[in-house]
């Protein structure tokens, strides 16, 4: 299994500013992901954080808005840039570990972002 | 494309009553399927998983789920609900490369 921590746990930000969210995993993992959960909604995958190369973004998400770093196998950051109220969401970091039968995905506690 | 659907947005049950949360999947072959729980202000916790083999899967916190290919379903059940089970429940379809697609979630309210 994997234990994932995120910082900050919550923040309130002003429109036009940027926030960087940190994700730390307690073991080395190959696969890390960032998800967004808008109020009352399900989880939507933003991107796969690749170690040593550029992140792979899902449709509707771009690097300029959500730059991601992955400097090593235990750490990643997601920046929400030039924020607007529509960016108010919970941002969740996730890591997948290969099990005997398939990959298991573990999640951090999330970062609750409110943009005013 | 692979997907999961949770038909019930909100379910209310009395404490001690049984619970069934529905999940339907769309996939041409036998899928892997997970159930997660998200308590208020918390991240997601894996309740149980189905990869293959026995179609009745036991999970944590007294939950179980049954994979039914004929109905394309993977419903979550619990024989007796506790007040602490009030949460959001997500059915998920693991994709390749470790990521997953999630259903819209079902909010469970437990009445005293």
Tab-separated table of C-alpha atoms in Angstrom, chain A residues 31 33 35 37 41-43 45 48 58 92 96 101-105 107-109 112, chain B residues 32 34 36 38 41-44 46 49 51-52 90 97-100 102-105:
chain	number	residue	atom	x	y	z
A	31	UNK	CA	2.506	6.022	-11.457
A	33	UNK	CA	-1.889	11.178	-10.990
A	35	UNK	CA	-7.545	14.497	-10.113
A	37	UNK	CA	-13.315	16.961	-7.853
A	41	UNK	CA	-19.127	16.050	-8.629
A	42	UNK	CA	-17.095	12.949	-9.226
A	43	UNK	CA	-13.374	12.762	-9.848
A	45	UNK	CA	-8.379	12.984	-14.121
A	48	UNK	CA	-0.479	11.657	-15.219
A	58	UNK	CA	-6.261	14.581	-20.313
A	92	UNK	CA	-6.484	14.899	-5.195
A	96	UNK	CA	-0.952	3.401	-8.368
A	101	UNK	CA	-3.744	-9.142	-9.956
A	102	UNK	CA	-3.662	-5.562	-11.123
A	103	UNK	CA	-2.906	-1.982	-10.221
A	104	UNK	CA	-4.319	-0.553	-7.013
A	105	UNK	CA	-4.826	3.158	-6.710
A	107	UNK	CA	-5.404	8.669	-2.826
A	108	UNK	CA	-4.230	11.563	-0.734
A	109	UNK	CA	-6.656	13.449	1.519
A	112	UNK	CA	-9.744	21.952	-0.883
B	32	UNK	CA	-11.704	-4.758	-13.092
B	34	UNK	CA	-13.407	-0.987	-7.433
B	36	UNK	CA	-14.264	3.664	-2.851
B	38	UNK	CA	-15.143	9.315	0.689
B	41	UNK	CA	-13.504	16.266	4.126
B	42	UNK	CA	-11.500	13.121	3.467
B	43	UNK	CA	-9.777	11.504	0.524
B	44	UNK	CA	-10.869	8.248	-1.052
B	46	UNK	CA	-10.644	1.651	-1.169
B	49	UNK	CA	-11.839	-4.595	-5.563
B	51	UNK	CA	-10.133	-8.449	-10.617
B	52	UNK	CA	-11.266	-11.978	-11.410
B	90	UNK	CA	-17.765	5.846	-5.839
B	97	UNK	CA	-1.463	2.590	-16.724
B	98	UNK	CA	-2.905	2.752	-13.208
B	99	UNK	CA	-5.558	5.453	-13.605
B	100	UNK	CA	-9.305	5.029	-13.185
B	102	UNK	CA	-15.171	7.046	-11.727
B	103	UNK	CA	-18.930	6.983	-11.500
B	104	UNK	CA	-20.762	10.111	-10.423
B	105	UNK	CA	-21.019	8.872	-6.860
